[in-house]
Tab-separated table of C-alpha atoms in Angstrom:
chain	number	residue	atom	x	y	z
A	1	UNK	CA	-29.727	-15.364	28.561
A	2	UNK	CA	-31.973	-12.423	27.352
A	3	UNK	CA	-28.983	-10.152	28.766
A	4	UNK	CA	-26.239	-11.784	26.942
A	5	UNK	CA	-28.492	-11.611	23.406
A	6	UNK	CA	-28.952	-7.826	24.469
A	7	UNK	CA	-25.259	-7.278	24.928
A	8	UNK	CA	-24.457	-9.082	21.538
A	9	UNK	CA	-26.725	-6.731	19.500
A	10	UNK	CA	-25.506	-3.975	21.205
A	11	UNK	CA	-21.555	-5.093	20.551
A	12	UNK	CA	-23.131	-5.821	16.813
A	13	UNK	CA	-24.719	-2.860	16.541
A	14	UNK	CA	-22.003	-0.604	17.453
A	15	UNK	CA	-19.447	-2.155	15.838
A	16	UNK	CA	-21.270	-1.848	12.503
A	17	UNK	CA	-22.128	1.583	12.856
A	18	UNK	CA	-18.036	2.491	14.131
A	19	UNK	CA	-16.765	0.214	10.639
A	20	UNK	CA	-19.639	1.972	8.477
A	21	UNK	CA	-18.518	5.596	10.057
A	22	UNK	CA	-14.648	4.956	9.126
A	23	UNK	CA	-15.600	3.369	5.715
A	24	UNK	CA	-14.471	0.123	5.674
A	25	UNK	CA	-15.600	-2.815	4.739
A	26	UNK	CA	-16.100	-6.102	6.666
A	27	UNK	CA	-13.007	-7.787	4.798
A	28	UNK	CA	-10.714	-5.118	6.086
A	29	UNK	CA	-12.127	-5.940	9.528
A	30	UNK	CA	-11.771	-9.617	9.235
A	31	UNK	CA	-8.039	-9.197	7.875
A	32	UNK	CA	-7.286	-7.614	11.126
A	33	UNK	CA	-8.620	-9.992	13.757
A	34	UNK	CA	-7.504	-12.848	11.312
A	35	UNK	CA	-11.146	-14.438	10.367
A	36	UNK	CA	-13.695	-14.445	7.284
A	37	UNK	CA	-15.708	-11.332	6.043
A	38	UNK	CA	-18.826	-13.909	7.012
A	39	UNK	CA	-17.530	-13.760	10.998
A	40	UNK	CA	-17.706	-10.513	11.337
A	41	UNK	CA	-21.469	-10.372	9.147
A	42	UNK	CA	-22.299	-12.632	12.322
A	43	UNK	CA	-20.661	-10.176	14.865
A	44	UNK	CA	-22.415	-7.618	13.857
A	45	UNK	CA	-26.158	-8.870	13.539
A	46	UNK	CA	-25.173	-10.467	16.875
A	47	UNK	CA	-26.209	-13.952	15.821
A	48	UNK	CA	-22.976	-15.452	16.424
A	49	UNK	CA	-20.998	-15.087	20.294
A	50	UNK	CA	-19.261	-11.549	20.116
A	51	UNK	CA	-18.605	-11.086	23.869
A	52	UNK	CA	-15.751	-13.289	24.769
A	53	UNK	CA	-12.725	-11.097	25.452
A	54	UNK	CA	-10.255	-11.850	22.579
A	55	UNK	CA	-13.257	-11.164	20.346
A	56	UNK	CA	-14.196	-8.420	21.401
A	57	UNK	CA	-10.541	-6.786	21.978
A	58	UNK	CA	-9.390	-7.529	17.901
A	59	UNK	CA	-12.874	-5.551	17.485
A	60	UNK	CA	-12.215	-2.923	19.343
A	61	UNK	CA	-8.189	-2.607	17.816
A	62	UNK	CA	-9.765	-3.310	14.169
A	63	UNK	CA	-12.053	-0.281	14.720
A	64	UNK	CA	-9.638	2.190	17.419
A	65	UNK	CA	-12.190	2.085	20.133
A	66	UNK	CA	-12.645	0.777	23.613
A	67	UNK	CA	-14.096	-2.437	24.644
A	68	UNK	CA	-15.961	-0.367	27.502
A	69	UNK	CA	-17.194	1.607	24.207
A	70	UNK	CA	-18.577	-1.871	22.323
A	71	UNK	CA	-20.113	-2.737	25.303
A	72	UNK	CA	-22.470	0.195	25.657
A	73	UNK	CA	-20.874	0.990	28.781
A	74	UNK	CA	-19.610	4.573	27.464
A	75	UNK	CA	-20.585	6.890	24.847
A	76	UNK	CA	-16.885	7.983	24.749
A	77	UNK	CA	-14.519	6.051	21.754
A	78	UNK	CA	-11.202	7.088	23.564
A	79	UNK	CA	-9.896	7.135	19.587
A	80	UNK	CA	-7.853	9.245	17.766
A	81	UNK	CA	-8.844	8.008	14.898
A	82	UNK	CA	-11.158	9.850	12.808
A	83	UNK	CA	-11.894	8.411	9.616
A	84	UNK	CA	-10.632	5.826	6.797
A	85	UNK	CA	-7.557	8.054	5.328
A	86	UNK	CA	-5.630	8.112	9.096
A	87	UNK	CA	-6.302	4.224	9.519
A	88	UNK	CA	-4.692	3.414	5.857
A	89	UNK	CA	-1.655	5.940	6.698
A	90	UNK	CA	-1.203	3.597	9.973
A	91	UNK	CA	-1.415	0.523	8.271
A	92	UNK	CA	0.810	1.533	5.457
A	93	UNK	CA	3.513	2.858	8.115
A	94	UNK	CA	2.941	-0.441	10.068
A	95	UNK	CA	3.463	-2.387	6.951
A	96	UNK	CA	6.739	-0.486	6.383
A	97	UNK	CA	8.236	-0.666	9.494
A	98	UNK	CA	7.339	-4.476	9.540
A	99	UNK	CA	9.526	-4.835	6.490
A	100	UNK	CA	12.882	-3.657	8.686
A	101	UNK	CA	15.341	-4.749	8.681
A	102	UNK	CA	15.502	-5.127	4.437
A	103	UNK	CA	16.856	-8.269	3.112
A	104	UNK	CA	19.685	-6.841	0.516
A	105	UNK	CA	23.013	-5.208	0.686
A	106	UNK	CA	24.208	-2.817	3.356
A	107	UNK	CA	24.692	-0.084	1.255
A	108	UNK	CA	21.452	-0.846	-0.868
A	109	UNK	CA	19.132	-0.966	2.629
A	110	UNK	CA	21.039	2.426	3.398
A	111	UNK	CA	19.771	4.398	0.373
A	112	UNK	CA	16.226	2.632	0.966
A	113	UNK	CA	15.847	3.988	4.554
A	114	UNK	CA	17.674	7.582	3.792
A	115	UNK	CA	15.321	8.002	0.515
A	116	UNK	CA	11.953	6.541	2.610
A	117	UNK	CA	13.609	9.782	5.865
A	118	UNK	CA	13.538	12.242	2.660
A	119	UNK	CA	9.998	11.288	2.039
A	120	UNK	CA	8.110	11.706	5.225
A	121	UNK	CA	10.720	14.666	5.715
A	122	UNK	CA	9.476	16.659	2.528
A	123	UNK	CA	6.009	15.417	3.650
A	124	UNK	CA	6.202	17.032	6.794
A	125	UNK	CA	8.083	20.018	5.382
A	126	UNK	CA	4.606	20.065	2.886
A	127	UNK	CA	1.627	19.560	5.385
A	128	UNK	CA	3.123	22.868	6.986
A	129	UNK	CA	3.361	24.842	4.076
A	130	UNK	CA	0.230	23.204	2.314
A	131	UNK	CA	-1.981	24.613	5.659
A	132	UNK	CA	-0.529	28.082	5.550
A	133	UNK	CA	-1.310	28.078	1.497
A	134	UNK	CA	-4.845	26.983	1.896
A	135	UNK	CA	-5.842	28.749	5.044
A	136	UNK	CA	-4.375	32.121	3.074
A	137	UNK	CA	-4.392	31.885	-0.654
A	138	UNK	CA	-7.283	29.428	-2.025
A	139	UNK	CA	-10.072	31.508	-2.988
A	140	UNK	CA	-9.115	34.540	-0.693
A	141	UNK	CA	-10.699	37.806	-1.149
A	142	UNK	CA	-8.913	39.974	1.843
A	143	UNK	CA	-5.577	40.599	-0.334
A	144	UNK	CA	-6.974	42.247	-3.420
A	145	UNK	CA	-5.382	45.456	-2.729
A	146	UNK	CA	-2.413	43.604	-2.107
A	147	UNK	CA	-2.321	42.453	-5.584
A	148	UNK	CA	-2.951	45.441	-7.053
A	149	UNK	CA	-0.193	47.021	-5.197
A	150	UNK	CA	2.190	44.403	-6.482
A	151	UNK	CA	0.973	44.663	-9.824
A	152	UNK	CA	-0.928	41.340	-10.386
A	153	UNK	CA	-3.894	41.701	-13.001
A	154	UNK	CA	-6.142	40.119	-10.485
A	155	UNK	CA	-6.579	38.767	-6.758
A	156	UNK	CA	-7.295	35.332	-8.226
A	157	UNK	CA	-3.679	35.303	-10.177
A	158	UNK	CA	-1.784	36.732	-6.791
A	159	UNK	CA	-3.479	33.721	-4.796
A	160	UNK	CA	-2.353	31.073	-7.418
A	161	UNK	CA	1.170	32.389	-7.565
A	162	UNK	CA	1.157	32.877	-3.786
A	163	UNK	CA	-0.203	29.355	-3.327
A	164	UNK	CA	2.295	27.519	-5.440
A	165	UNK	CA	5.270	29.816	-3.859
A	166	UNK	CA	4.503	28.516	-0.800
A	167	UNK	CA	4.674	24.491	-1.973
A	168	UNK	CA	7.231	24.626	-4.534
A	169	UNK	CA	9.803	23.034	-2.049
A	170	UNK	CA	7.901	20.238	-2.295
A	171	UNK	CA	7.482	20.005	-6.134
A	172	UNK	CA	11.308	20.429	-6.266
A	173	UNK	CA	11.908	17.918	-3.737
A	174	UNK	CA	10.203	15.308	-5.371
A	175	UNK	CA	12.254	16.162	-8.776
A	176	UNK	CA	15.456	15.762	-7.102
A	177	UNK	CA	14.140	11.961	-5.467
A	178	UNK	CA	12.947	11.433	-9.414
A	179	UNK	CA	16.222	11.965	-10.461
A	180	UNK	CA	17.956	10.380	-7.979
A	181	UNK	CA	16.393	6.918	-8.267
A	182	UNK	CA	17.048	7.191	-12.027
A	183	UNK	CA	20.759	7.924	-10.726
A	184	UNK	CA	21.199	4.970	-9.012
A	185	UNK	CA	21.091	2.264	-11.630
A	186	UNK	CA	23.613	4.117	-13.164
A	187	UNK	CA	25.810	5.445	-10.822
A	188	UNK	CA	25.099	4.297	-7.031
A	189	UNK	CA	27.489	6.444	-5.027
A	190	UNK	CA	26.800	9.533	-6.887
A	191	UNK	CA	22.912	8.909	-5.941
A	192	UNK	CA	23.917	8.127	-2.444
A	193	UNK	CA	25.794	10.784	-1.899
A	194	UNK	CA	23.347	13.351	-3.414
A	195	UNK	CA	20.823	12.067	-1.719
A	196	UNK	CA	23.031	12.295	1.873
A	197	UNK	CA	23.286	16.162	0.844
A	198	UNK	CA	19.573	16.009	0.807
A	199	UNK	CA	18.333	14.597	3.691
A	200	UNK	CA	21.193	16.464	5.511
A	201	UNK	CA	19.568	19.933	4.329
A	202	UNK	CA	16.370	18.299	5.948
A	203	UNK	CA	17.648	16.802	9.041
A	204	UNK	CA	16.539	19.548	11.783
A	205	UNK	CA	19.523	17.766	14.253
A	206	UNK	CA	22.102	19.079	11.289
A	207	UNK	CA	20.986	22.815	11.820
């Protein structure tokens, strides 16, 4: 008896201490193994019976860790997740992807799932080019004879422009999606097929 008390504190205690570490609150947690905010309160002050398997497996999901991990029985989480921002990207993705197939027109689900390709596209296209623009132009002091060379009053103006260079793909990007929603109302299959020329210039298989 004292063991199974000492194994629900522990299953309590680290599951606290894993939601507190990601940010989340005990809602969030509940929505995802499908009980009250007041459950998991219990769970995690150990008052309430946290071990049985189905329990402790939503837990362990809810929070990306093991159940060998809950259980004190490793030190390792076996996660990739590594804080609050990655687990809303996921459940955002999820939710989108549960919403396939789209419940409207052919054509209409067609310029939903080309413009949604565009997006993480450009996205990807961005991370890339956002890295290489932070790791070399925000507040870098190594290029300031560069800048003079070039002609730029200062190192501070050649890292802005340089910066902004190196992300204005994206800026543009999300212009031309602007305008091409605002197309559509007015003239669907000159949208579509702007937005086909698009995602073509993105698709790496079209190269």
């Amino acid at each position: 008896m004292l063991k199974d008390k000492e194994l629900r504190k522990t299953i309590g205690s680290r599951a606290k201490s894993r939601r507190q570490e990601l940010g989340l609150n005990q809602p969030y947690v509940a929505e995802k193994m499908g009980v009250t905010a007041s459950t998991i309160q219990r769970y995690e002050a150990g008052t309430i019976d946290n071990t049985k398997k189905m329990t402790l497996e939503g837990l362990a999901d809810a929070l990306h860790v093991s159940v060998e991990w809950l259980k004190g029985e490793t030190d390792e989480y076996e996660t990739d997740i590594t804080d609050k921002r990655e687990l809303q990207i996921r459940d955002v993705m999820t939710s989108i992807l549960n919403k396939l197939p789209y419940d409207m027109e052919q054509s209409e689900s067609d310029f939903s799932k080309d413009l949604l390709l565009l997006m993480l596209r450009e996205y990807e296209l961005f991370v890339d080019s956002f890295q290489f623009a932070c790791k070399n132009f925000k507040g870098n002091t190594d290029n300031k004879m560069l800048a003079q060379t070039m002609g730029f009053e200062s190192n501070k103006e050649y890292n802005e422009i340089m910066f902004l260079r190196e992300i204005t793909h994206t800026v543009n990007a999300l212009n031309d999606m602007g305008d091409i929603v605002r197309l559509y109302s007015r003239n669907p299959e000159t949208a579509k097929n702007r937005l086909a020329n698009l995602l073509s210039e993105k698709d790496p298989d079209s190269v």
